[in-house]
């Protein structure tokens, strides 16, 4: 399909396909960053209140969570700028196609920039796939805990424990666990932190998925625009050669006409 080109012809000069992808990207990144940040804060509260995890001078799980929060800040800022750059590229690319037969000329630099954006967007697409897979891990963990809490009557009498060593959050020598039937387990299940953190991670996963879809949409738009810009360049060269040949033929006819006129005179 002729994504931005068709939109420009039908609806005006605005690259609506790029605009839709940008809105989807901003929505996905905002959902992932906002919900992910709050979910990490809720995780810290749960670890400190119910698993009695304390901060250490070395690199521990709480320090890693703080690092992830700063990474989220960087992701939000970077993709805000990247979305603007892709929108600007969409404007220039569709403008280059639209004004093919006008004064605007497509340069080799513009084609290289389009190809560079395609490569960069593909790398970001793979990165967001990894982020989506990584975000699914805490969703799975919290889903198991949330399911156990929702079925406390079923697990009553069974000695089930949630041990952080199973998830690699603490070292083997540290024993940080909460078992069913304990007071901490019931307090954790009745608290708002667990339910809220679980649903925030689900929303963050949905945001990462939306960012993946936005990257795919961008790839389709950029690839289509680059292909049509490439065809437009070939058309430009053909028109230039044709115009040059017509001018040469016109000059030859003019010269012959003048020679015949001089011979007749």
Tab-separated table of N, CA and C in Angstrom, residues 5-114:
chain	number	residue	atom	x	y	z
A	5	UNK	N	2.066	8.390	0.810
A	5	UNK	CA	1.763	8.973	-0.487
A	5	UNK	C	0.274	9.004	-0.746
A	6	UNK	N	-0.409	7.900	-0.447
A	6	UNK	CA	-1.857	7.860	-0.640
A	6	UNK	C	-2.560	8.835	0.296
A	7	UNK	N	-2.072	8.918	1.534
A	7	UNK	CA	-2.696	9.838	2.486
A	7	UNK	C	-2.542	11.279	2.037
A	8	UNK	N	-1.360	11.606	1.471
A	8	UNK	CA	-1.141	12.976	1.008
A	8	UNK	C	-2.055	13.312	-0.147
A	9	UNK	N	-2.219	12.362	-1.067
A	9	UNK	CA	-3.066	12.626	-2.230
A	9	UNK	C	-4.524	12.793	-1.829
A	10	UNK	N	-4.964	11.994	-0.846
A	10	UNK	CA	-6.389	11.978	-0.492
A	10	UNK	C	-6.753	13.032	0.534
A	11	UNK	N	-5.897	13.275	1.488
A	11	UNK	CA	-6.280	14.096	2.639
A	11	UNK	C	-5.469	15.368	2.772
A	12	UNK	N	-4.489	15.598	1.918
A	12	UNK	CA	-3.746	16.846	2.019
A	12	UNK	C	-2.263	16.602	2.158
A	13	UNK	N	-1.598	17.570	2.767
A	13	UNK	CA	-0.147	17.548	2.827
A	13	UNK	C	0.363	16.875	4.090
A	14	UNK	N	-0.474	16.527	5.055
A	14	UNK	CA	-0.032	15.949	6.312
A	14	UNK	C	0.208	14.450	6.156
A	15	UNK	N	1.374	13.930	6.597
A	15	UNK	CA	1.629	12.476	6.522
A	15	UNK	C	0.867	11.746	7.621
A	16	UNK	N	-0.361	11.376	7.344
A	16	UNK	CA	-1.235	10.811	8.372
A	16	UNK	C	-0.751	9.454	8.868
A	17	UNK	N	-0.107	8.673	8.009
A	17	UNK	CA	0.404	7.378	8.458
A	17	UNK	C	1.501	7.564	9.498
A	18	UNK	N	2.410	8.495	9.248
A	18	UNK	CA	3.454	8.795	10.233
A	18	UNK	C	2.854	9.415	11.494
A	19	UNK	N	1.827	10.231	11.335
A	19	UNK	CA	1.176	10.843	12.494
A	19	UNK	C	0.527	9.778	13.375
A	20	UNK	N	-0.143	8.813	12.752
A	20	UNK	CA	-0.764	7.738	13.518
A	20	UNK	C	0.286	6.923	14.267
A	21	UNK	N	1.399	6.596	13.583
A	21	UNK	CA	2.469	5.832	14.231
A	21	UNK	C	3.088	6.614	15.383
A	22	UNK	N	3.219	7.927	15.219
A	22	UNK	CA	3.797	8.756	16.285
A	22	UNK	C	2.884	8.799	17.497
A	23	UNK	N	1.587	8.961	17.265
A	23	UNK	CA	0.636	8.972	18.387
A	23	UNK	C	0.656	7.631	19.109
A	24	UNK	N	0.690	6.538	18.342
A	24	UNK	CA	0.746	5.212	18.958
A	24	UNK	C	2.041	5.012	19.736
A	25	UNK	N	3.145	5.516	19.198
A	25	UNK	CA	4.435	5.403	19.892
A	25	UNK	C	4.419	6.198	21.187
A	26	UNK	N	3.930	7.442	21.142
A	26	UNK	CA	3.878	8.269	22.348
A	26	UNK	C	2.972	7.642	23.405
A	27	UNK	N	1.827	7.111	22.968
A	27	UNK	CA	0.908	6.483	23.922
A	27	UNK	C	1.550	5.256	24.562
A	28	UNK	N	2.206	4.418	23.736
A	28	UNK	CA	2.847	3.228	24.275
A	28	UNK	C	3.995	3.541	25.209
A	29	UNK	N	4.844	4.497	24.827
A	29	UNK	CA	5.987	4.863	25.669
A	29	UNK	C	5.510	5.507	26.972
A	30	UNK	N	4.486	6.371	26.874
A	30	UNK	CA	3.959	7.002	28.089
A	30	UNK	C	3.362	5.972	29.032
A	31	UNK	N	2.625	5.019	28.474
A	31	UNK	CA	2.030	3.968	29.303
A	31	UNK	C	3.106	3.090	29.931
A	32	UNK	N	4.105	2.729	29.145
A	32	UNK	CA	5.174	1.878	29.675
A	32	UNK	C	5.982	2.606	30.739
A	33	UNK	N	6.386	3.829	30.449
A	33	UNK	CA	7.246	4.563	31.392
A	33	UNK	C	6.494	4.931	32.669
A	34	UNK	N	5.271	5.457	32.523
A	34	UNK	CA	4.513	5.862	33.704
A	34	UNK	C	4.134	4.691	34.591
A	35	UNK	N	3.514	3.686	33.984
A	35	UNK	CA	3.091	2.522	34.775
A	35	UNK	C	4.287	1.714	35.256
A	36	UNK	N	5.330	1.614	34.431
A	36	UNK	CA	6.516	0.879	34.848
A	36	UNK	C	7.215	1.527	36.026
A	37	UNK	N	7.282	2.848	36.016
A	37	UNK	CA	7.916	3.566	37.141
A	37	UNK	C	7.144	3.341	38.431
A	38	UNK	N	5.831	3.483	38.378
A	38	UNK	CA	5.021	3.290	39.582
A	38	UNK	C	5.026	1.831	40.025
A	39	UNK	N	5.063	0.894	39.077
A	39	UNK	CA	5.124	-0.519	39.443
A	39	UNK	C	6.433	-0.856	40.144
A	40	UNK	N	7.530	-0.260	39.690
A	40	UNK	CA	8.811	-0.473	40.367
A	40	UNK	C	8.796	0.109	41.780
A	41	UNK	N	8.163	1.274	41.933
A	41	UNK	CA	8.048	1.862	43.279
A	41	UNK	C	7.216	0.964	44.185
A	42	UNK	N	6.120	0.395	43.657
A	42	UNK	CA	5.315	-0.538	44.445
A	42	UNK	C	6.080	-1.799	44.798
A	43	UNK	N	6.950	-2.251	43.874
A	43	UNK	CA	7.772	-3.432	44.150
A	43	UNK	C	8.730	-3.170	45.304
A	44	UNK	N	9.324	-1.985	45.325
A	44	UNK	CA	10.218	-1.624	46.431
A	44	UNK	C	9.463	-1.652	47.758
A	45	UNK	N	8.253	-1.113	47.768
A	45	UNK	CA	7.443	-1.108	48.996
A	45	UNK	C	7.136	-2.528	49.464
A	46	UNK	N	6.774	-3.403	48.543
A	46	UNK	CA	6.462	-4.794	48.903
A	46	UNK	C	7.702	-5.507	49.443
A	47	UNK	N	8.835	-5.312	48.787
A	47	UNK	CA	10.066	-5.977	49.230
A	47	UNK	C	10.493	-5.510	50.615
A	48	UNK	N	10.330	-4.224	50.880
A	48	UNK	CA	10.770	-3.703	52.173
A	48	UNK	C	9.790	-4.021	53.294
A	49	UNK	N	8.498	-3.983	53.010
A	49	UNK	CA	7.503	-4.166	54.076
A	49	UNK	C	7.230	-5.628	54.404
A	50	UNK	N	7.248	-6.503	53.409
A	50	UNK	CA	6.807	-7.881	53.642
A	50	UNK	C	7.939	-8.913	53.523
A	51	UNK	N	8.970	-8.584	52.753
A	51	UNK	CA	10.102	-9.507	52.648
A	51	UNK	C	11.327	-9.023	53.427
A	52	UNK	N	11.213	-7.846	54.033
A	52	UNK	CA	12.258	-7.284	54.883
A	52	UNK	C	13.600	-7.163	54.158
A	53	UNK	N	13.515	-6.732	52.908
A	53	UNK	CA	14.730	-6.494	52.129
A	53	UNK	C	15.246	-5.099	52.464
A	54	UNK	N	16.509	-5.007	52.802
A	54	UNK	CA	17.130	-3.723	53.150
A	54	UNK	C	18.193	-3.393	52.116
A	55	UNK	N	18.470	-2.116	52.003
A	55	UNK	CA	19.484	-1.671	51.059
A	55	UNK	C	20.875	-2.045	51.560
A	56	UNK	N	21.704	-2.484	50.631
A	56	UNK	CA	23.083	-2.827	50.956
A	56	UNK	C	24.021	-1.872	50.227
A	57	UNK	N	25.267	-1.874	50.659
A	57	UNK	CA	26.252	-1.010	50.031
A	57	UNK	C	26.653	-1.534	48.658
A	58	UNK	N	26.462	-2.810	48.438
A	58	UNK	CA	26.770	-3.401	47.133
A	58	UNK	C	25.554	-3.293	46.211
A	59	UNK	N	25.712	-3.805	44.998
A	59	UNK	CA	24.625	-3.782	44.019
A	59	UNK	C	23.583	-4.831	44.389
A	60	UNK	N	22.423	-4.378	44.859
A	60	UNK	CA	21.355	-5.289	45.246
A	60	UNK	C	20.123	-5.017	44.410
A	61	UNK	N	19.033	-5.720	44.727
A	61	UNK	CA	17.819	-5.604	43.927
A	61	UNK	C	17.217	-4.212	44.008
A	62	UNK	N	17.304	-3.557	45.165
A	62	UNK	CA	16.739	-2.210	45.299
A	62	UNK	C	17.538	-1.194	44.482
A	63	UNK	N	18.847	-1.358	44.462
A	63	UNK	CA	19.672	-0.467	43.637
A	63	UNK	C	19.395	-0.682	42.156
A	64	UNK	N	19.208	-1.931	41.756
A	64	UNK	CA	18.885	-2.219	40.356
A	64	UNK	C	17.543	-1.622	39.960
A	65	UNK	N	16.587	-1.632	40.880
A	65	UNK	CA	15.285	-1.024	40.597
A	65	UNK	C	15.440	0.484	40.411
A	66	UNK	N	16.281	1.116	41.239
A	66	UNK	CA	16.539	2.554	41.071
A	66	UNK	C	17.186	2.841	39.723
A	67	UNK	N	18.096	1.975	39.297
A	67	UNK	CA	18.727	2.146	37.985
A	67	UNK	C	17.694	2.021	36.871
A	68	UNK	N	16.785	1.056	36.997
A	68	UNK	CA	15.731	0.888	35.990
A	68	UNK	C	14.835	2.115	35.906
A	69	UNK	N	14.614	2.779	37.033
A	69	UNK	CA	13.801	3.999	37.016
A	69	UNK	C	14.485	5.078	36.182
A	70	UNK	N	15.806	5.237	36.359
A	70	UNK	CA	16.532	6.236	35.567
A	70	UNK	C	16.555	5.840	34.087
A	71	UNK	N	16.627	4.532	33.808
A	71	UNK	CA	16.548	4.081	32.421
A	71	UNK	C	15.208	4.464	31.806
A	72	UNK	N	14.149	4.354	32.588
A	72	UNK	CA	12.820	4.725	32.105
A	72	UNK	C	12.767	6.212	31.764
A	73	UNK	N	13.384	7.055	32.601
A	73	UNK	CA	13.444	8.489	32.286
A	73	UNK	C	14.129	8.722	30.948
A	74	UNK	N	15.249	8.014	30.723
A	74	UNK	CA	15.963	8.167	29.459
A	74	UNK	C	15.163	7.681	28.275
A	75	UNK	N	14.444	6.571	28.434
A	75	UNK	CA	13.618	6.040	27.342
A	75	UNK	C	12.523	7.031	26.966
A	76	UNK	N	11.893	7.628	27.966
A	76	UNK	CA	10.818	8.589	27.696
A	76	UNK	C	11.344	9.791	26.921
A	77	UNK	N	12.487	10.337	27.343
A	77	UNK	CA	13.045	11.502	26.660
A	77	UNK	C	13.526	11.155	25.250
A	78	UNK	N	14.200	10.003	25.119
A	78	UNK	CA	14.769	9.629	23.817
A	78	UNK	C	13.688	9.407	22.774
A	79	UNK	N	12.622	8.711	23.139
A	79	UNK	CA	11.595	8.409	22.144
A	79	UNK	C	10.659	9.585	21.893
A	80	UNK	N	10.624	10.541	22.811
A	80	UNK	CA	9.916	11.782	22.513
A	80	UNK	C	10.619	12.521	21.373
A	81	UNK	N	11.947	12.592	21.453
A	81	UNK	CA	12.717	13.242	20.389
A	81	UNK	C	12.661	12.426	19.099
A	82	UNK	N	12.753	11.104	19.224
A	82	UNK	CA	12.757	10.252	18.034
A	82	UNK	C	11.427	10.325	17.289
A	83	UNK	N	10.321	10.418	18.027
A	83	UNK	CA	9.023	10.569	17.380
A	83	UNK	C	8.938	11.851	16.574
A	84	UNK	N	9.494	12.939	17.117
A	84	UNK	CA	9.503	14.211	16.384
A	84	UNK	C	10.340	14.097	15.111
A	85	UNK	N	11.512	13.453	15.223
A	85	UNK	CA	12.373	13.282	14.050
A	85	UNK	C	11.686	12.469	12.961
A	86	UNK	N	10.971	11.433	13.342
A	86	UNK	CA	10.276	10.610	12.349
A	86	UNK	C	9.136	11.387	11.699
A	87	UNK	N	8.462	12.230	12.463
A	87	UNK	CA	7.409	13.062	11.876
A	87	UNK	C	7.997	14.049	10.871
A	88	UNK	N	9.122	14.657	11.228
A	88	UNK	CA	9.780	15.592	10.303
A	88	UNK	C	10.223	14.858	9.043
A	89	UNK	N	10.777	13.655	9.210
A	89	UNK	CA	11.178	12.865	8.052
A	89	UNK	C	9.981	12.518	7.181
A	90	UNK	N	8.829	12.235	7.815
A	90	UNK	CA	7.624	11.955	7.058
A	90	UNK	C	7.170	13.155	6.235
A	91	UNK	N	7.256	14.356	6.833
A	91	UNK	CA	6.894	15.572	6.104
A	91	UNK	C	7.795	15.775	4.889
A	92	UNK	N	9.113	15.646	5.091
A	92	UNK	CA	10.046	15.889	3.991
A	92	UNK	C	9.927	14.820	2.906
A	93	UNK	N	9.729	13.571	3.309
A	93	UNK	CA	9.646	12.499	2.313
A	93	UNK	C	8.394	12.628	1.466
A	94	UNK	N	7.262	12.830	2.102
A	94	UNK	CA	6.029	12.990	1.329
A	94	UNK	C	6.068	14.266	0.505
A	95	UNK	N	6.722	15.302	1.037
A	95	UNK	CA	6.879	16.530	0.264
A	95	UNK	C	7.749	16.321	-0.957
A	96	UNK	N	8.792	15.486	-0.807
A	96	UNK	CA	9.663	15.202	-1.941
A	96	UNK	C	8.911	14.455	-3.031
A	97	UNK	N	8.060	13.527	-2.654
A	97	UNK	CA	7.283	12.785	-3.645
A	97	UNK	C	6.241	13.688	-4.290
A	98	UNK	N	5.592	14.501	-3.460
A	98	UNK	CA	4.523	15.346	-3.972
A	98	UNK	C	5.055	16.389	-4.944
A	99	UNK	N	6.234	16.924	-4.652
A	99	UNK	CA	6.791	18.004	-5.466
A	99	UNK	C	7.812	17.493	-6.476
A	100	UNK	N	7.644	16.249	-6.890
A	100	UNK	CA	8.605	15.647	-7.812
A	100	UNK	C	8.722	16.459	-9.098
A	101	UNK	N	7.592	16.938	-9.588
A	101	UNK	CA	7.605	17.646	-10.854
A	101	UNK	C	7.662	19.156	-10.665
A	102	UNK	N	7.940	19.580	-9.446
A	102	UNK	CA	8.083	21.005	-9.180
A	102	UNK	C	9.542	21.387	-9.109
A	103	UNK	N	9.809	22.442	-8.348
A	103	UNK	CA	11.174	22.923	-8.206
A	103	UNK	C	11.972	22.100	-7.208
A	104	UNK	N	11.276	21.343	-6.350
A	104	UNK	CA	11.965	20.576	-5.318
A	104	UNK	C	12.662	19.375	-5.948
A	105	UNK	N	13.911	19.158	-5.578
A	105	UNK	CA	14.690	18.050	-6.103
A	105	UNK	C	15.087	17.114	-4.962
A	106	UNK	N	14.999	15.823	-5.209
A	106	UNK	CA	15.369	14.818	-4.225
A	106	UNK	C	16.870	14.606	-4.296
A	107	UNK	N	17.549	14.713	-3.177
A	107	UNK	CA	18.999	14.594	-3.135
A	107	UNK	C	19.402	13.210	-2.636
A	108	UNK	N	20.658	12.859	-2.891
A	108	UNK	CA	21.195	11.589	-2.393
A	108	UNK	C	21.258	11.588	-0.879
A	109	UNK	N	21.503	12.757	-0.296
A	109	UNK	CA	21.546	12.860	1.162
A	109	UNK	C	20.188	12.506	1.771
A	110	UNK	N	19.112	12.968	1.127
A	110	UNK	CA	17.779	12.646	1.629
A	110	UNK	C	17.494	11.156	1.580
A	111	UNK	N	17.950	10.487	0.533
A	111	UNK	CA	17.763	9.035	0.445
A	111	UNK	C	18.569	8.315	1.521
A	112	UNK	N	19.770	8.796	1.802
A	112	UNK	CA	20.605	8.181	2.844
A	112	UNK	C	19.981	8.362	4.217
A	113	UNK	N	19.396	9.540	4.464
A	113	UNK	CA	18.739	9.781	5.749
A	113	UNK	C	17.553	8.849	5.928
A	114	UNK	N	16.779	8.647	4.859
A	114	UNK	CA	15.640	7.734	4.936
A	114	UNK	C	16.100	6.307	5.225
